Amino acid sequence: MFHGMHGRRGGHCGPRGWGRGGFAGGWDFGASERGGGRGRRMFDGGELRLVLLKLIADEPRHGYELIRAIEELTGGEYAPSPGVVYPTLTLLDEMGFIEEQASDEKRKRYAATDEGRAHLEENREQAEALIERLAHVGERRQRADGAPIRRAMGNLRVALEQRLTRGDFSQDTLHDVAALIDEVAQKIERLR
């Protein structure tokens, strides 16, 4: 009932899309907003319930904070929709695993109950594996975020090839361009 991958805009994809493929272990995150095939979903069965319970046991939270926590774990690649999170919280509450905390806030903040913590302990390995899976998505996103640099390098290569092909560079200009590229390379090496 509450399994499936839902982004903020509904459907079966995260807010950033999943068309770039899956990740280790054969996971494919389904169709992106820009197209792509469907594969295994982000959460199957009761996995989302377990992830939410784990996050609430770590720190009392309300629904929006849970959505943001999952989005942060995945480096912005995936955020479950409120339409999936809030019914799951209601179910966890009905199961006795979480309870609403008294608060002056308009949003309901939930804390794990003793029964919820016991259930989490019984399923500790699975819960840790699920959190690790989400973190792996975030790590993969960080590695893939070199895209702006690759794009800029491609632009530089094309611009240089076009100018060199036209043959309108003087020797002085060629040396100036080479000096600029060397200067940028040195600045990049010094970045921390």
mmCIF file of C-alpha atoms in Angstrom:
data_model
loop_
_atom_site.group_PDB
_atom_site.id
_atom_site.type_symbol
_atom_site.label_atom_id
_atom_site.label_comp_id
_atom_site.label_asym_id
_atom_site.label_seq_id
_atom_site.Cartn_x
_atom_site.Cartn_y
_atom_site.Cartn_z
ATOM 1 C CA MET A 1 0.000 0.000 0.000
ATOM 2 C CA PHE A 2 2.692 2.520 0.934
ATOM 3 C CA HIS A 3 5.450 1.249 -1.250
ATOM 4 C CA GLY A 4 6.562 2.892 -4.400
ATOM 5 C CA MET A 5 8.725 5.758 -5.334
ATOM 6 C CA HIS A 6 6.933 9.054 -5.285
ATOM 7 C CA GLY A 7 8.349 12.502 -5.831
ATOM 8 C CA ARG A 8 6.895 15.822 -4.737
ATOM 9 C CA ARG A 9 5.041 16.128 -7.993
ATOM 10 C CA GLY A 10 3.446 12.696 -7.697
ATOM 11 C CA GLY A 11 3.990 9.783 -10.019
ATOM 12 C CA HIS A 12 6.734 7.272 -9.569
ATOM 13 C CA CYS A 13 9.849 9.371 -9.605
ATOM 14 C CA GLY A 14 11.803 11.623 -7.306
ATOM 15 C CA PRO A 15 11.905 15.363 -7.763
ATOM 16 C CA ARG A 16 15.144 15.138 -9.730
ATOM 17 C CA GLY A 17 14.262 12.104 -11.870
ATOM 18 C CA TRP A 18 15.876 8.686 -12.034
ATOM 19 C CA GLY A 19 16.519 8.210 -15.720
ATOM 20 C CA ARG A 20 20.281 8.195 -15.175
ATOM 21 C CA GLY A 21 20.104 4.537 -14.188
ATOM 22 C CA GLY A 22 20.179 2.517 -11.021
ATOM 23 C CA PHE A 23 23.024 1.852 -8.643
ATOM 24 C CA ALA A 24 24.973 -1.045 -7.189
ATOM 25 C CA GLY A 25 22.946 -4.098 -6.408
ATOM 26 C CA GLY A 26 20.855 -3.785 -9.544
ATOM 27 C CA TRP A 27 18.597 -1.008 -8.325
ATOM 28 C CA ASP A 28 16.989 1.006 -11.087
ATOM 29 C CA PHE A 29 14.831 3.826 -9.870
ATOM 30 C CA GLY A 30 12.256 3.740 -12.599
ATOM 31 C CA ALA A 31 11.104 6.309 -15.066
ATOM 32 C CA SER A 32 12.380 9.807 -14.747
ATOM 33 C CA GLU A 33 10.410 12.899 -15.557
ATOM 34 C CA ARG A 34 12.572 13.112 -18.673
ATOM 35 C CA GLY A 35 11.962 9.513 -19.710
ATOM 36 C CA GLY A 36 13.511 6.157 -18.997
ATOM 37 C CA GLY A 37 12.469 2.661 -18.070
ATOM 38 C CA ARG A 38 11.037 1.300 -14.879
ATOM 39 C CA GLY A 39 12.927 -0.950 -12.549
ATOM 40 C CA ARG A 40 12.769 -1.866 -8.890
ATOM 41 C CA ARG A 41 11.177 0.763 -6.686
ATOM 42 C CA MET A 42 12.966 2.775 -3.996
ATOM 43 C CA PHE A 43 10.937 1.137 -1.219
ATOM 44 C CA ASP A 44 9.169 -2.207 -1.260
ATOM 45 C CA GLY A 45 6.574 -3.412 1.216
ATOM 46 C CA GLY A 46 7.102 -1.986 4.685
ATOM 47 C CA GLU A 47 10.508 -0.458 3.954
ATOM 48 C CA LEU A 48 9.317 3.145 4.029
ATOM 49 C CA ARG A 49 7.629 2.491 7.378
ATOM 50 C CA LEU A 50 10.915 1.162 8.736
ATOM 51 C CA VAL A 51 12.917 4.116 7.393
ATOM 52 C CA LEU A 52 10.478 6.629 8.886
ATOM 53 C CA LEU A 53 10.449 4.771 12.202
ATOM 54 C CA LYS A 54 14.272 4.756 12.274
ATOM 55 C CA LEU A 55 14.443 8.487 11.555
ATOM 56 C CA ILE A 56 11.816 9.244 14.214
ATOM 57 C CA ALA A 57 13.595 7.020 16.753
ATOM 58 C CA ASP A 58 16.804 8.953 16.072
ATOM 59 C CA GLU A 59 15.031 12.266 16.664
ATOM 60 C CA PRO A 60 11.355 13.253 17.028
ATOM 61 C CA ARG A 61 10.174 14.794 13.743
ATOM 62 C CA HIS A 62 7.161 15.883 11.786
ATOM 63 C CA GLY A 63 6.344 14.783 8.241
ATOM 64 C CA TYR A 64 8.082 17.588 6.415
ATOM 65 C CA GLU A 65 11.284 17.011 8.422
ATOM 66 C CA LEU A 66 11.161 13.330 7.459
ATOM 67 C CA ILE A 67 10.805 14.180 3.776
ATOM 68 C CA ARG A 68 13.765 16.575 4.044
ATOM 69 C CA ALA A 69 15.869 14.018 5.958
ATOM 70 C CA ILE A 70 15.385 11.422 3.214
ATOM 71 C CA GLU A 71 16.081 14.016 0.544
ATOM 72 C CA GLU A 72 19.299 15.007 2.348
ATOM 73 C CA LEU A 73 20.377 11.362 2.713
ATOM 74 C CA THR A 74 20.024 10.920 -1.049
ATOM 75 C CA GLY A 75 21.796 14.156 -1.894
ATOM 76 C CA GLY A 76 18.595 15.610 -3.295
ATOM 77 C CA GLU A 77 17.935 12.690 -5.638
ATOM 78 C CA TYR A 78 14.802 11.411 -3.962
ATOM 79 C CA ALA A 79 12.129 12.768 -1.656
ATOM 80 C CA PRO A 80 8.995 10.783 -0.853
ATOM 81 C CA SER A 81 5.786 12.671 -1.471
ATOM 82 C CA PRO A 82 3.632 13.940 1.381
ATOM 83 C CA GLY A 83 0.900 11.721 -0.075
ATOM 84 C CA VAL A 84 2.986 8.690 0.875
ATOM 85 C CA VAL A 85 4.649 9.943 4.062
ATOM 86 C CA TYR A 86 1.606 11.201 5.966
ATOM 87 C CA PRO A 87 -0.529 8.050 5.521
ATOM 88 C CA THR A 88 2.514 6.003 6.562
ATOM 89 C CA LEU A 89 2.861 8.107 9.718
ATOM 90 C CA THR A 90 -0.824 7.525 10.459
ATOM 91 C CA LEU A 91 -0.271 3.786 10.040
ATOM 92 C CA LEU A 92 2.791 3.815 12.321
ATOM 93 C CA ASP A 93 0.729 5.700 14.901
ATOM 94 C CA GLU A 94 -2.121 3.185 14.631
ATOM 95 C CA MET A 95 0.400 0.339 15.013
ATOM 96 C CA GLY A 96 1.586 1.944 18.267
ATOM 97 C CA PHE A 97 5.148 2.474 16.969
ATOM 98 C CA ILE A 98 5.047 6.279 17.139
ATOM 99 C CA GLU A 99 2.988 8.831 19.010
ATOM 100 C CA GLU A 100 2.302 12.492 18.590
ATOM 101 C CA GLN A 101 4.202 14.743 20.970
ATOM 102 C CA ALA A 102 2.474 17.642 22.694
ATOM 103 C CA SER A 103 3.545 20.806 20.934
ATOM 104 C CA ASP A 104 2.502 24.377 20.227
ATOM 105 C CA GLU A 105 3.344 23.804 16.556
ATOM 106 C CA LYS A 106 0.648 23.330 13.950
ATOM 107 C CA ARG A 107 2.490 20.315 12.556
ATOM 108 C CA LYS A 108 2.287 16.970 14.306
ATOM 109 C CA ARG A 109 5.690 15.956 15.661
ATOM 110 C CA TYR A 110 6.122 12.256 16.318
ATOM 111 C CA ALA A 111 8.366 10.323 18.698
ATOM 112 C CA ALA A 112 9.029 6.592 18.765
ATOM 113 C CA THR A 113 7.257 4.571 21.441
ATOM 114 C CA ASP A 114 8.857 1.740 23.402
ATOM 115 C CA GLU A 115 6.982 -0.676 21.146
ATOM 116 C CA GLY A 116 8.328 1.143 18.090
ATOM 117 C CA ARG A 117 11.892 1.011 19.408
ATOM 118 C CA ALA A 118 11.499 -2.719 20.103
ATOM 119 C CA HIS A 119 10.218 -3.270 16.548
ATOM 120 C CA LEU A 120 13.127 -1.260 15.210
ATOM 121 C CA GLU A 121 15.591 -3.326 17.253
ATOM 122 C CA GLU A 122 14.047 -6.540 15.880
ATOM 123 C CA ASN A 123 14.578 -5.161 12.372
ATOM 124 C CA ARG A 124 17.832 -3.296 13.044
ATOM 125 C CA GLU A 125 19.822 -4.892 10.207
ATOM 126 C CA GLN A 126 17.154 -4.140 7.631
ATOM 127 C CA ALA A 127 16.715 -0.566 8.889
ATOM 128 C CA GLU A 128 20.472 0.047 8.752
ATOM 129 C CA ALA A 129 20.626 -1.435 5.244
ATOM 130 C CA LEU A 130 17.828 0.863 4.096
ATOM 131 C CA ILE A 131 19.527 3.962 5.513
ATOM 132 C CA GLU A 132 22.774 2.808 3.913
ATOM 133 C CA ARG A 133 20.964 2.396 0.584
ATOM 134 C CA LEU A 134 19.692 5.978 0.778
ATOM 135 C CA ALA A 135 23.140 7.280 1.737
ATOM 136 C CA HIS A 136 24.644 5.366 -1.194
ATOM 137 C CA VAL A 137 22.303 7.227 -3.554
ATOM 138 C CA GLY A 138 23.575 10.489 -2.032
ATOM 139 C CA GLU A 139 27.210 9.448 -2.427
ATOM 140 C CA ARG A 140 26.592 8.473 -6.022
ATOM 141 C CA ARG A 141 24.956 11.834 -6.647
ATOM 142 C CA GLN A 142 27.985 13.639 -5.227
ATOM 143 C CA ARG A 143 30.324 11.677 -7.490
ATOM 144 C CA ALA A 144 28.133 12.447 -10.500
ATOM 145 C CA ASP A 145 27.986 16.140 -9.687
ATOM 146 C CA GLY A 146 31.218 16.711 -11.595
ATOM 147 C CA ALA A 147 28.905 17.269 -14.567
ATOM 148 C CA PRO A 148 29.205 21.090 -14.495
ATOM 149 C CA ILE A 149 32.988 20.784 -14.640
ATOM 150 C CA ARG A 150 32.854 18.300 -17.526
ATOM 151 C CA ARG A 151 30.452 20.644 -19.342
ATOM 152 C CA ALA A 152 32.777 23.622 -18.822
ATOM 153 C CA MET A 153 35.792 21.601 -20.029
ATOM 154 C CA GLY A 154 33.842 20.609 -23.130
ATOM 155 C CA ASN A 155 32.958 24.247 -23.786
ATOM 156 C CA LEU A 156 36.611 25.232 -23.465
ATOM 157 C CA ARG A 157 37.698 22.461 -25.846
ATOM 158 C CA VAL A 158 35.084 23.452 -28.467
ATOM 159 C CA ALA A 159 35.942 27.153 -28.218
ATOM 160 C CA LEU A 160 39.658 26.439 -28.641
ATOM 161 C CA GLU A 161 39.120 24.036 -31.538
ATOM 162 C CA GLN A 162 36.932 26.567 -33.361
ATOM 163 C CA ARG A 163 39.437 29.374 -32.929
ATOM 164 C CA LEU A 164 42.396 27.174 -33.891
ATOM 165 C CA THR A 165 40.562 25.842 -36.948
ATOM 166 C CA ARG A 166 39.832 29.384 -38.153
ATOM 167 C CA GLY A 167 43.541 30.131 -37.809
ATOM 168 C CA ASP A 168 43.019 33.667 -36.550
ATOM 169 C CA PHE A 169 45.264 33.262 -33.483
ATOM 170 C CA SER A 170 48.543 35.086 -33.540
ATOM 171 C CA GLN A 171 51.498 33.505 -31.772
ATOM 172 C CA ASP A 172 51.103 36.059 -28.967
ATOM 173 C CA THR A 173 47.410 35.151 -28.596
ATOM 174 C CA LEU A 174 48.272 31.437 -28.510
ATOM 175 C CA HIS A 175 50.743 32.093 -25.682
ATOM 176 C CA ASP A 176 48.183 34.257 -23.838
ATOM 177 C CA VAL A 177 45.536 31.502 -24.060
ATOM 178 C CA ALA A 178 48.041 28.879 -22.891
ATOM 179 C CA ALA A 179 48.998 31.147 -19.959
ATOM 180 C CA LEU A 180 45.304 31.563 -19.008
ATOM 181 C CA ILE A 181 44.758 27.803 -19.048
ATOM 182 C CA ASP A 182 47.917 27.235 -16.991
ATOM 183 C CA GLU A 183 46.798 29.898 -14.476
ATOM 184 C CA VAL A 184 43.384 28.271 -14.061
ATOM 185 C CA ALA A 185 45.021 24.849 -13.647
ATOM 186 C CA GLN A 186 47.249 26.200 -10.860
ATOM 187 C CA LYS A 187 44.273 27.804 -9.093
ATOM 188 C CA ILE A 188 42.340 24.528 -9.260
ATOM 189 C CA GLU A 189 45.293 22.625 -7.782
ATOM 190 C CA ARG A 190 45.341 25.049 -4.825
ATOM 191 C CA LEU A 191 41.614 24.708 -4.085
ATOM 192 C CA ARG A 192 40.782 22.945 -0.828
#
